Amino acid sequence: MKQLLQSLKDGSTELADVPAPKVGKGQLLIRTSNSLVSAGTERMLVKFGQSSWLSKARQQPDKVRMVLDKAKTDGIGATYDAVMSKLDQPLPLGYCNVGHVVEAGAGVGGIDPGTRVVSNGKHAEYVAVPKNLCARVPENVSSAAASFTVLGAIGLQGIRLLKPTLGECVVVTGLGMIGLMTVQMLRAQGCRVLGIDLDETRLEMARSFGAETVNPGAGQDVIATAAAFSRGRGVDGVIITASTESDGPVHQAAEMCRKRGRIVLVGVAGLKLSRADFYEKELSFQVSCSYGPGRYDTRYEEGGQDYPIGFVRWTEQRNFEAVLDLMSSGAINVTPLISHRFKLEQAGEAMRLLTSNETHLGILIDYPSRLTDKTDLIRSVNLSSEPVTGGRGTVAFIGAGNYAGRVLIPAFRKAGAHLTSVVSNGGVSATHFGTKYGFSKAATDMQSVLDDTNTDTVVIATRHDAHAVQVLAALKAGKHVFCEKPLCLSIEELNSIESEARARPAQNLMVGFNRRFSPQILAIKSELDKVSQPKHFTMIVNAGEIPAEHWTQDPEVGGGRIVGEACHFIDLLRHLAGAPITAASAVALGEHAAIAVRDDKATITLEFADGSIGVINYLANGHQSVAKERLEVFVAGGVIQLENFLRLNAAGFAGLKSSRLWRQDKGQNACATAFLDSVRLGAPVPIPADEIFEVSRVAINLADSLR
């Protein structure tokens, strides 16, 4: 299928061939008929991409500080790689989509194929969208008109926050598409409306919708006009739908408002608020969040968990429905807002229009009409014309996220892997990394990899909750499996994997516990193996704060941070001790009774069969400018300190000298090479299966104990 992508490096856009997305649980697969270009958001993205490196840095000072902190702790090389990898990945554009349902995923009922829906899907021939971000289109609303629904919902949410009542006078600052739809919705609610803009064409359009207008660019006095409009009382409220860096719109809104007036920012404006503006009138100011309640809540948007209507009347989806109802009744007319229409193959011209001097408003993209034909629903794209040949070490990747693309795929490529297929749910990242690293195919269907007799090895780098199912499927398909941590999220899953793996001794199964392959850890391990006395290990992990709602913190999706990340350090100490773990306990920091996340600030204590002890302080409450990982070992009168896999200090060991690497090396390349060599040679897996299952079981049990 065709999909519109943008480069963050230079702002260029490309209509790329990518495999059609696979519909997931709680999702709808939609064949697009129309999509609308957002003149505000997408223009901003294109301009950002086209800007210089210096300009990009100035626009994102917080990100610059993060980069500088990372450079201090991880080194310039690792930081440069991370930044360039992020900028190298193409950005799918679009969030105003209309089309017909082709397939419904598990958990979606009552929506038949052929149903016409709006969604926040991308500019692509097919989109897979969670059900709570879709709404049925009334029969008397055209697809072209329905493509404005998402933008209308943004304006509607601003209105809901303003809470206007019948007869109130409201100002709308900025008469772009959202502003003009906001004017119409306010008029439908019985409000008197004053529109402000510099464009006379847009002002004329607002007047045709029943608003009064003022043009400051023509020398008209906005404050005086607003005073006359409000009959000298001050306006009841202001909705700012403009996009500007200036603080002027907010200051101007405060001047126009009556005592205890309300101001809602829907667009973008400078926010250096003046206390005097708000203090004397006791004004209220609020920033509106996109389409409404549910936005950025993964449980609502991705998990399909709706809010009870008795407690949250208007969600994102219900706002979509309300806008469509207004269109159906004629209260909203978007036809005058359409200034340009392009066919899909002309999508690049549509994006170039955004940064041109040509006047534009609603830019519509029309897609080929194929309501019943599924011949273009292709979930695999050939990236190379060379024939695919099998052999030991022929590798496919399931998952093409940032870590896979930046670290794992290059590591396996460097190890000499013959790369066959790369799979991702949406297809964009699979196509990007597949092309970049020389894969034969990009796909969105894992089964095609399992059925491929030319592929003998599968690397799994998906979200954590998918690991167990995919590992089991790959093993049953006769593949060698390398799974990026964690192996699974529950003891039940672990038992199933262990049983399957032990029944298949000829197939290698390994988890990406790469730190034990670091050159500095190899040197430390070599020296510790010479010492028979018990050892004391202290691992301090400055993990960094992650929001509680992030998927990694969800026990059902990410498993939490002990299972999802601290397993690395449990494995590292198990490896250095060279003895089984006989006891493990964990204590969370402070009282967490009212907090869902308990395992990102904890101390883990491990006891080993040889009398050694390990302590892991896994803490998310530190500062990011401090090194993330620090290991200390005390044994037999000697001390070893390893900071962030860069600096090694050793005292009391004849065979271990202090050293410093120029570039951080956590062992990813050596880990991939060791695993691939074991596959090629038919040798045992580099990490013994008993240790993989032991570490996985300890991590899961510790996380469960903290919950």
XYZ file of C-alpha atoms in Angstrom:
707
model
C 0.000 0.000 0.000
C 0.980 3.657 -0.283
C 1.657 5.761 2.810
C 2.852 9.330 3.231
C 6.028 9.615 5.307
C 8.164 12.562 6.326
C 11.861 12.797 7.118
C 12.684 14.655 10.331
C 16.186 15.253 8.986
C 15.239 17.499 6.075
C 11.430 17.735 6.072
C 11.053 15.924 2.742
C 8.004 13.727 2.208
C 7.723 10.399 0.423
C 4.790 8.312 -0.775
C 6.272 4.967 0.204
C 5.324 1.358 -0.506
C 4.769 -0.355 2.837
C 2.948 -3.554 3.832
C -0.643 -3.070 4.956
C -0.981 -3.037 8.747
C -2.213 -6.067 10.615
C -5.357 -5.416 12.623
C -4.726 -5.886 16.328
C -6.922 -6.622 19.291
C -9.515 -3.882 19.729
C -8.685 -2.308 16.364
C -10.423 -1.691 13.059
C -8.647 -2.086 9.728
C -9.891 0.732 7.504
C -9.499 1.268 3.778
C -9.108 5.022 3.374
C -11.308 7.037 1.035
C -10.224 10.529 2.151
C -7.790 12.130 4.537
C -7.392 15.765 5.479
C -4.069 17.567 5.812
C -3.810 19.533 9.047
C -2.549 22.938 7.971
C -1.355 23.641 11.514
C 0.239 20.495 12.930
C 1.595 19.089 9.680
C 2.972 22.428 8.516
C 4.790 22.672 11.834
C 6.288 19.190 11.360
C 7.408 19.910 7.803
C 8.979 23.224 8.800
C 10.717 21.560 11.736
C 12.191 18.948 9.425
C 13.344 21.588 6.952
C 15.020 23.687 9.648
C 18.766 23.604 10.366
C 20.307 21.555 13.170
C 20.719 24.740 15.197
C 17.098 25.693 14.673
C 15.941 22.198 15.665
C 17.943 22.508 18.868
C 16.487 25.933 19.651
C 12.959 24.611 19.168
C 13.534 21.741 21.616
C 15.718 22.984 24.491
C 14.498 20.202 26.804
C 15.637 17.557 24.315
C 19.006 19.315 23.978
C 19.512 19.112 27.738
C 18.669 15.405 27.639
C 21.221 14.880 24.852
C 23.931 16.752 26.782
C 23.225 14.736 29.926
C 23.388 11.494 27.953
C 26.686 12.548 26.374
C 28.153 13.132 29.843
C 27.152 9.711 31.112
C 27.202 7.436 28.033
C 29.780 9.188 25.874
C 29.547 11.181 22.663
C 29.551 8.152 20.343
C 26.557 6.409 21.926
C 24.663 9.696 22.180
C 25.307 10.596 18.553
C 24.082 7.174 17.424
C 20.892 7.521 19.471
C 20.092 11.000 18.140
C 20.799 10.143 14.507
C 18.761 6.959 14.750
C 15.779 8.929 16.040
C 16.028 11.531 13.285
C 16.596 8.843 10.664
C 13.243 7.156 11.257
C 10.434 8.387 8.969
C 7.396 9.995 10.556
C 3.945 8.838 9.385
C 1.839 11.930 8.747
C -1.850 12.564 9.217
C -4.607 12.197 11.810
C -7.850 12.982 9.939
C -9.015 9.859 8.120
C -12.277 8.539 6.625
C -12.774 5.116 5.135
C -14.591 1.783 5.165
C -13.982 -1.011 7.653
C -12.277 -4.027 6.098
C -11.600 -6.130 9.196
C -12.418 -5.944 12.895
C -9.928 -7.180 15.463
C -10.695 -9.309 18.492
C -12.925 -7.543 20.996
C -14.608 -5.283 18.451
C -18.257 -6.118 17.993
C -21.165 -4.604 16.108
C -19.138 -3.099 13.271
C -19.488 -4.942 9.977
C -17.104 -4.754 7.013
C -18.133 -1.905 4.749
C -19.121 0.421 7.613
C -17.921 3.962 6.957
C -15.996 5.471 9.858
C -13.838 8.435 10.763
C -10.635 7.972 12.741
C -7.362 9.637 13.582
C -5.622 7.343 11.093
C -2.654 8.390 8.978
C -2.366 9.361 5.309
C -2.282 5.743 4.105
C -4.395 3.445 1.951
C -5.019 1.235 4.981
C -4.938 2.193 8.649
C -5.385 0.104 11.797
C -7.006 2.253 14.483
C -8.251 1.439 18.017
C -12.046 1.291 18.194
C -12.316 4.191 20.672
C -10.710 6.482 18.094
C -13.294 5.673 15.426
C -16.897 6.774 14.880
C -19.583 5.854 12.330
C -20.334 8.412 9.624
C -24.038 9.294 9.082
C -25.312 8.445 5.604
C -26.014 12.059 4.662
C -22.454 13.226 5.523
C -19.987 12.920 2.663
C -16.586 11.360 3.222
C -14.961 14.651 2.246
C -16.911 16.480 4.938
C -16.388 13.724 7.505
C -12.612 14.070 7.134
C -12.926 17.335 9.128
C -14.353 15.477 12.147
C -11.145 15.162 14.150
C -10.326 18.850 13.742
C -13.896 19.678 14.715
C -13.521 17.580 17.860
C -10.455 19.620 18.830
C -12.527 22.792 18.628
C -15.463 21.151 20.387
C -13.304 20.118 23.335
C -12.227 23.758 23.687
C -15.873 24.768 23.754
C -16.676 22.165 26.401
C -13.913 23.544 28.621
C -15.158 27.097 28.104
C -18.709 26.039 29.104
C -20.557 28.785 27.231
C -24.252 29.302 27.889
C -27.056 30.447 25.589
C -26.650 34.094 24.628
C -23.066 34.561 25.841
C -20.609 36.461 23.665
C -17.453 34.542 22.789
C -14.349 35.536 20.840
C -12.537 33.070 18.552
C -8.951 34.144 17.863
C -7.550 32.510 14.735
C -9.896 31.483 11.922
C -8.198 28.487 10.400
C -10.105 25.251 9.940
C -10.516 24.618 13.665
C -11.404 28.238 14.315
C -14.073 28.364 11.597
C -15.628 25.114 12.819
C -15.537 26.475 16.370
C -17.437 29.547 15.188
C -20.175 27.360 13.743
C -20.455 25.182 16.856
C -20.676 28.226 19.132
C -23.398 29.672 16.917
C -25.241 26.338 17.084
C -25.092 26.630 20.870
C -26.775 30.035 20.766
C -23.702 32.157 21.386
C -22.827 35.463 19.772
C -19.363 35.143 18.193
C -16.618 37.598 17.305
C -13.879 36.217 15.055
C -10.327 37.632 14.877
C -7.942 36.967 12.005
C -5.591 38.731 9.600
C -6.953 37.001 6.485
C -9.924 38.753 4.891
C -11.055 35.600 3.084
C -11.330 33.732 6.378
C -13.067 36.691 8.008
C -15.634 36.723 5.203
C -16.191 33.006 5.720
C -16.728 33.563 9.459
C -19.294 36.254 8.670
C -21.123 33.817 6.405
C -21.365 31.501 9.426
C -22.992 34.248 11.494
C -20.017 35.758 13.311
C -18.995 39.365 13.629
C -15.335 39.964 12.769
C -12.370 42.209 13.317
C -9.108 42.404 11.354
C -6.171 43.856 13.337
C -4.052 43.665 10.192
C -6.323 46.259 8.582
C -5.820 48.670 11.462
C -9.046 47.783 13.267
C -8.971 48.129 17.071
C -9.591 44.657 18.494
C -10.161 45.765 22.111
C -12.578 48.515 21.126
C -14.444 46.181 18.776
C -14.713 43.549 21.506
C -16.004 46.163 23.959
C -18.701 47.259 21.523
C -19.506 43.612 20.682
C -20.034 42.820 24.389
C -22.119 45.986 24.911
C -19.399 47.395 27.121
C -19.427 44.515 29.602
C -16.433 42.528 28.353
C -16.723 39.219 26.538
C -17.688 36.101 28.461
C -14.955 33.951 27.013
C -12.176 33.620 24.443
C -11.106 30.513 22.548
C -7.639 30.848 20.998
C -7.261 28.605 17.950
C -4.341 30.524 16.442
C -0.790 29.196 16.110
C 1.864 31.705 17.138
C 4.873 32.071 19.410
C 3.620 35.469 20.558
C 2.141 36.066 24.015
C -0.146 38.664 22.418
C -3.272 36.515 21.946
C -3.447 35.565 25.630
C -2.811 39.134 26.795
C -5.384 40.428 24.307
C -7.899 37.830 25.476
C -7.457 38.951 29.080
C -8.061 42.567 28.109
C -11.278 41.667 26.274
C -12.796 39.525 29.018
C -15.282 40.616 31.631
C -14.617 39.967 35.310
C -14.331 36.196 35.856
C -14.225 35.591 32.140
C -12.778 32.360 30.725
C -9.924 31.800 28.286
C -9.198 28.446 26.620
C -6.112 27.795 24.502
C -6.811 25.257 21.760
C -3.996 26.234 19.426
C -0.429 27.315 20.179
C 0.560 30.637 21.747
C 3.213 32.113 24.004
C 2.404 31.544 27.671
C 4.265 34.261 29.511
C 1.163 35.222 31.449
C 0.868 38.562 33.192
C -0.418 38.260 36.738
C -1.992 41.693 36.500
C -4.045 40.595 33.485
C -5.631 37.767 35.442
C -5.553 38.990 39.044
C -7.872 41.995 38.891
C -10.562 40.216 36.871
C -10.101 36.789 38.455
C -9.891 35.259 34.998
C -9.610 31.541 34.413
C -7.212 30.109 31.838
C -7.083 26.532 30.581
C -5.222 24.635 27.875
C -7.359 22.178 25.922
C -5.990 18.672 25.287
C -6.692 17.605 21.742
C -9.941 15.712 21.057
C -11.117 15.311 24.642
C -11.060 12.935 27.634
C -9.198 9.739 26.815
C -6.484 11.434 24.805
C -3.061 9.964 25.629
C -4.652 7.481 28.044
C -3.348 4.149 26.733
C -6.016 2.161 28.561
C -8.713 4.141 26.757
C -7.079 4.537 23.360
C -5.202 1.269 22.953
C -6.854 -0.916 25.558
C -10.421 -0.037 24.526
C -11.477 0.723 28.097
C -14.254 3.315 27.778
C -15.131 5.835 30.477
C -18.587 5.358 32.058
C -20.932 7.850 30.443
C -22.431 8.715 33.812
C -19.075 10.075 34.939
C -17.463 11.229 31.666
C -20.167 12.317 29.269
C -17.875 13.464 26.472
C -14.895 11.330 25.489
C -12.802 11.564 22.314
C -15.088 9.148 20.513
C -18.275 10.830 21.715
C -16.879 14.192 20.618
C -16.326 12.680 17.144
C -19.952 11.548 17.141
C -21.189 14.962 18.235
C -19.321 16.707 15.409
C -20.716 14.237 12.876
C -24.236 14.836 14.223
C -23.762 18.585 13.767
C -22.613 17.973 10.197
C -25.619 15.735 9.583
C -28.026 18.393 10.854
C -26.367 21.135 8.813
C -25.154 23.070 11.853
C -21.567 22.611 10.608
C -20.783 23.216 6.947
C -17.209 22.398 5.966
C -17.591 22.518 2.194
C -16.404 26.165 2.020
C -13.313 25.147 4.005
C -11.991 22.847 1.251
C -9.500 24.872 -0.751
C -7.562 22.077 -2.520
C -8.042 18.419 -3.454
C -5.285 16.060 -4.543
C -5.210 12.452 -5.615
C -3.129 10.140 -3.473
C -0.280 10.040 -5.964
C -0.128 13.853 -5.692
C 0.199 13.798 -1.887
C 3.701 15.242 -2.101
C 2.284 18.335 -3.812
C -0.263 18.655 -1.005
C 2.540 18.754 1.573
C 4.599 21.223 -0.453
C 1.585 23.512 -0.498
C 1.836 23.807 3.290
C 5.077 25.761 3.144
C 4.328 27.684 -0.051
C 3.028 31.234 -0.313
C -0.163 30.024 -1.939
C -3.318 30.631 0.088
C -4.849 27.404 1.362
C -7.180 26.081 4.003
C -8.589 22.544 3.857
C -6.313 20.270 1.776
C -8.060 17.006 0.967
C -6.426 13.805 -0.309
C -8.634 11.453 -2.360
C -7.823 7.720 -2.426
C -8.665 5.116 -5.074
C -12.170 3.704 -4.615
C -11.980 -0.040 -3.866
C -14.841 -0.804 -1.522
C -14.825 -4.595 -1.959
C -11.585 -5.322 -3.803
C -8.860 -6.656 -1.465
C -6.185 -7.269 -4.065
C -4.078 -4.431 -2.654
C -4.290 -5.709 0.942
C -0.732 -6.996 0.862
C 1.109 -7.567 4.120
C 4.541 -8.256 2.650
C 6.749 -6.074 0.458
C 9.865 -7.276 -1.367
C 12.839 -5.038 -0.645
C 15.382 -6.899 -2.761
C 15.308 -8.630 -6.118
C 17.997 -11.106 -5.069
C 16.771 -14.670 -4.422
C 16.517 -15.679 -0.771
C 18.697 -18.639 0.177
C 18.597 -20.476 3.473
C 21.353 -21.769 5.678
C 22.421 -21.607 9.276
C 22.200 -18.102 10.669
C 19.472 -16.885 8.299
C 17.680 -14.376 10.505
C 14.259 -12.716 10.570
C 13.236 -9.982 12.999
C 9.842 -9.775 14.689
C 9.629 -6.180 15.882
C 11.276 -3.111 14.415
C 11.204 -0.521 17.164
C 13.890 1.978 18.075
C 16.090 -0.457 20.022
C 15.858 -3.119 17.340
C 16.701 -0.636 14.596
C 19.460 1.174 16.463
C 21.143 -1.732 18.243
C 19.959 -5.280 17.564
C 19.666 -5.321 13.782
C 23.091 -3.659 13.289
C 24.575 -6.120 15.806
C 23.277 -9.174 13.921
C 24.261 -7.660 10.601
C 27.769 -7.043 11.890
C 27.857 -10.650 13.074
C 27.292 -11.745 9.469
C 23.624 -12.717 9.652
C 21.781 -13.246 6.383
C 18.760 -11.000 6.996
C 15.506 -12.217 5.456
C 12.288 -10.625 6.749
C 11.560 -7.876 9.252
C 8.072 -7.571 10.722
C 6.273 -4.705 12.468
C 2.571 -4.177 13.141
C 2.289 -0.943 11.190
C 4.772 -1.774 8.439
C 6.504 1.617 8.323
C 9.406 0.795 10.643
C 9.799 -2.638 9.025
C 10.123 -1.027 5.604
C 12.514 1.645 6.853
C 14.906 -0.654 8.713
C 14.463 -3.409 6.154
C 15.638 -1.100 3.397
C 18.403 0.416 5.503
C 19.952 -2.882 6.573
C 19.386 -5.037 3.496
C 16.501 -7.325 4.459
C 14.786 -9.217 1.670
C 11.245 -8.424 2.827
C 9.236 -6.140 5.092
C 6.006 -7.541 6.495
C 3.253 -7.060 9.067
C 2.410 -10.741 9.493
C 4.608 -12.895 11.726
C 3.198 -16.098 10.274
C 4.946 -15.449 6.977
C 8.252 -15.658 8.848
C 7.335 -18.841 10.688
C 6.314 -20.462 7.389
C 9.527 -19.415 5.622
C 11.740 -22.490 5.265
C 14.702 -20.284 4.329
C 14.681 -18.682 7.787
C 16.141 -20.763 10.614
C 16.503 -18.046 13.271
C 14.048 -15.518 14.673
C 14.875 -12.449 16.759
C 11.945 -11.210 18.850
C 12.032 -7.507 19.714
C 8.380 -6.626 20.238
C 6.491 -5.308 23.256
C 6.997 -7.456 26.309
C 3.490 -8.916 26.478
C 3.954 -10.473 23.022
C 7.218 -12.266 23.836
C 5.858 -15.484 25.317
C 3.386 -16.196 22.514
C 5.956 -15.372 19.839
C 8.744 -17.382 21.454
C 6.492 -20.436 21.705
C 5.284 -20.024 18.111
C 8.847 -19.693 16.807
C 10.041 -22.731 18.751
C 7.124 -24.820 17.483
C 7.952 -23.675 13.953
C 11.427 -25.179 14.382
C 13.343 -21.891 14.651
C 16.266 -20.856 16.808
C 15.095 -17.951 18.970
C 16.842 -14.866 20.312
C 14.417 -12.913 22.520
C 15.147 -9.406 23.668
C 14.451 -9.279 27.403
C 12.226 -10.190 29.117
C 11.517 -13.751 28.050
C 7.956 -13.536 29.388
C 5.811 -11.862 32.056
C 4.398 -14.686 34.175
C 5.423 -17.959 35.779
C 2.789 -19.764 33.719
C 4.312 -18.438 30.495
C 7.801 -19.295 31.721
C 6.797 -22.876 32.496
C 5.336 -23.303 29.007
C 8.453 -21.919 27.326
C 10.785 -24.005 29.485
C 8.841 -27.168 28.691
C 8.854 -26.446 24.940
C 12.544 -25.484 24.861
C 13.694 -28.558 26.791
C 11.749 -30.741 24.372
C 13.734 -29.173 21.513
C 17.418 -29.388 22.537
C 18.594 -28.885 18.944
C 17.027 -25.412 18.859
C 18.845 -22.582 20.571
C 16.885 -20.226 22.819
C 18.577 -17.181 24.297
C 17.557 -13.938 25.998
C 19.469 -10.770 25.137
C 21.299 -10.441 28.458
C 24.075 -8.578 26.679
C 25.911 -7.038 29.629
C 27.695 -10.287 30.454
C 29.328 -10.023 26.984
C 30.766 -6.535 27.592
C 34.586 -6.532 27.249
C 34.969 -5.042 30.719
C 32.642 -7.643 32.250
C 34.577 -10.402 30.456
C 37.765 -9.105 32.062
C 36.127 -8.879 35.494
C 34.638 -12.370 35.176
C 37.996 -13.831 34.205
C 39.588 -12.381 37.349
C 36.731 -13.315 39.698
C 36.798 -16.929 38.529
C 40.266 -17.167 40.070
C 38.878 -16.285 43.516
C 37.163 -18.962 45.585
C 35.944 -16.672 48.370
C 32.372 -15.267 48.515
C 31.890 -11.960 46.751
C 29.772 -8.901 47.467
C 28.193 -7.131 44.521
C 26.467 -3.764 44.559
C 24.688 -2.606 41.432
C 23.313 0.932 41.411
C 20.906 1.634 38.557
C 19.889 5.259 38.020
C 16.946 4.083 35.919
C 15.239 7.428 35.328
C 11.599 8.267 35.849
C 9.000 6.867 33.458
C 5.335 7.952 33.768
C 3.115 5.483 35.594
C 0.893 5.247 32.521
C 3.758 4.243 30.209
C 3.291 0.771 28.720
C 6.435 -0.563 30.371
C 4.890 0.144 33.789
C 1.724 -1.809 33.000
C 2.112 -5.302 34.541
C 0.033 -6.838 31.763
C 1.853 -5.131 28.867
C 5.375 -4.251 29.956
C 5.600 -6.361 33.084
C 6.920 -3.467 35.135
C 10.518 -2.396 35.417
C 11.857 -5.271 37.504
C 10.757 -7.834 34.929
C 11.340 -5.513 31.976
C 14.771 -4.105 32.810
C 16.148 -5.070 36.223
C 16.346 -8.654 34.926
C 19.515 -7.467 33.115
C 21.234 -6.813 36.422
C 19.949 -9.957 38.094
C 21.503 -11.880 35.220
C 24.741 -9.894 35.414
C 25.276 -10.645 39.115
C 24.252 -14.287 38.596
C 26.885 -14.514 35.858
C 29.638 -12.861 37.909
C 28.876 -14.951 40.991
C 29.006 -18.123 38.929
C 26.583 -19.782 41.339
C 22.799 -20.304 41.461
C 20.560 -17.832 43.275
C 19.332 -19.464 46.498
C 17.231 -16.579 47.849
C 15.912 -13.292 46.528
C 13.959 -10.469 48.134
C 12.957 -6.920 47.272
C 11.817 -3.873 49.214
C 10.114 -0.879 47.591
C 11.105 2.632 48.615
C 8.671 4.335 50.996
C 4.919 3.950 51.229
C 3.281 3.183 47.910
C -0.198 2.108 48.960
C -1.897 4.603 46.656
C 0.565 4.208 43.791
C 0.174 1.558 41.103
C 3.900 1.466 40.348
C 5.929 -0.169 43.135
C 8.894 -1.654 41.332
C 10.823 1.296 39.897
C 12.312 2.388 43.240
C 13.406 -0.757 44.997
C 16.318 -2.603 46.553
C 16.829 -6.222 45.504
C 18.949 -8.609 47.545
C 20.269 -11.840 46.026
C 21.939 -14.713 47.878
C 24.054 -17.201 45.944
C 24.914 -20.834 46.581
C 28.615 -20.036 47.149
C 27.846 -17.523 49.916
C 28.091 -14.443 47.687
C 25.591 -11.602 48.079
C 24.313 -9.174 45.487
C 22.429 -5.926 46.058
C 20.692 -4.111 43.221
C 19.485 -0.599 43.962
C 17.076 0.015 41.088
C 16.017 3.654 41.442
C 13.957 5.946 39.238
C 14.246 8.986 41.500
C 17.739 10.165 40.517
C 19.043 12.813 38.138
C 19.653 11.862 34.511
C 23.020 13.638 34.358
C 24.488 10.956 36.651
C 25.698 7.665 35.179
C 22.924 5.104 34.770
C 24.783 1.969 35.880
C 27.502 1.467 38.468
C 28.876 -1.896 39.631
C 31.068 -2.474 42.683
C 32.631 -5.785 43.688
C 34.350 -6.488 47.016
C 36.241 -9.762 47.402
C 39.468 -11.107 48.930
C 40.958 -7.683 49.660
C 40.199 -6.386 46.181
C 37.721 -3.822 44.880
C 36.343 -3.398 41.377
C 34.302 -0.419 40.213
C 32.685 -0.218 36.777
C 30.868 2.975 35.861
C 28.433 2.962 32.969
C 30.502 0.467 30.958
C 33.067 3.167 30.278
C 35.401 3.498 33.275
C 36.867 0.503 35.102
C 38.792 0.936 38.354
C 40.422 -2.076 39.985
C 42.556 -2.475 43.094
C 44.011 -5.649 44.558
C 43.886 -7.737 41.371
C 47.103 -8.599 39.584
C 45.391 -9.456 36.319
C 42.908 -6.581 36.164
C 43.975 -3.031 35.438
C 42.007 0.197 35.517
C 40.912 1.327 32.080
C 38.597 3.631 30.189
C 36.815 2.957 26.910
C 36.393 5.703 24.360
C 32.981 4.341 23.492
C 30.442 2.666 25.776
C 30.181 -1.053 25.102
C 27.383 -2.989 26.835
C 28.145 -6.129 24.865
C 25.308 -6.061 22.322
C 27.526 -6.853 19.331
C 29.386 -9.634 21.121
C 26.099 -11.052 22.411
C 24.622 -11.276 18.894
C 27.838 -12.759 17.512
C 28.039 -15.404 20.238
C 24.429 -16.467 19.673
C 24.766 -16.544 15.890
C 28.006 -18.558 16.126
C 26.224 -21.138 18.281
C 23.530 -21.468 15.608
C 26.041 -21.807 12.783
C 28.200 -24.344 14.600
C 25.369 -26.290 16.196
C 26.955 -25.475 19.548
C 25.284 -24.916 22.949
C 23.700 -21.521 23.483
C 26.161 -18.980 25.045
C 23.920 -18.468 28.077
C 22.937 -21.834 29.600
C 19.195 -22.461 29.501
C 19.130 -23.118 33.259
C 20.438 -19.616 33.937
C 17.946 -17.993 31.541
C 15.009 -19.697 33.229
C 16.432 -19.098 36.716
C 16.915 -15.353 36.181
C 13.514 -14.983 34.508
C 11.798 -16.789 37.392
C 13.566 -14.673 40.022
C 12.645 -11.412 38.273
C 8.967 -12.366 37.929
C 8.721 -13.503 41.552
C 10.381 -10.307 42.805
C 7.994 -8.130 40.806
C 5.017 -10.110 42.101
C 6.230 -9.734 45.690
C 6.460 -5.954 45.317
C 2.895 -5.782 43.997
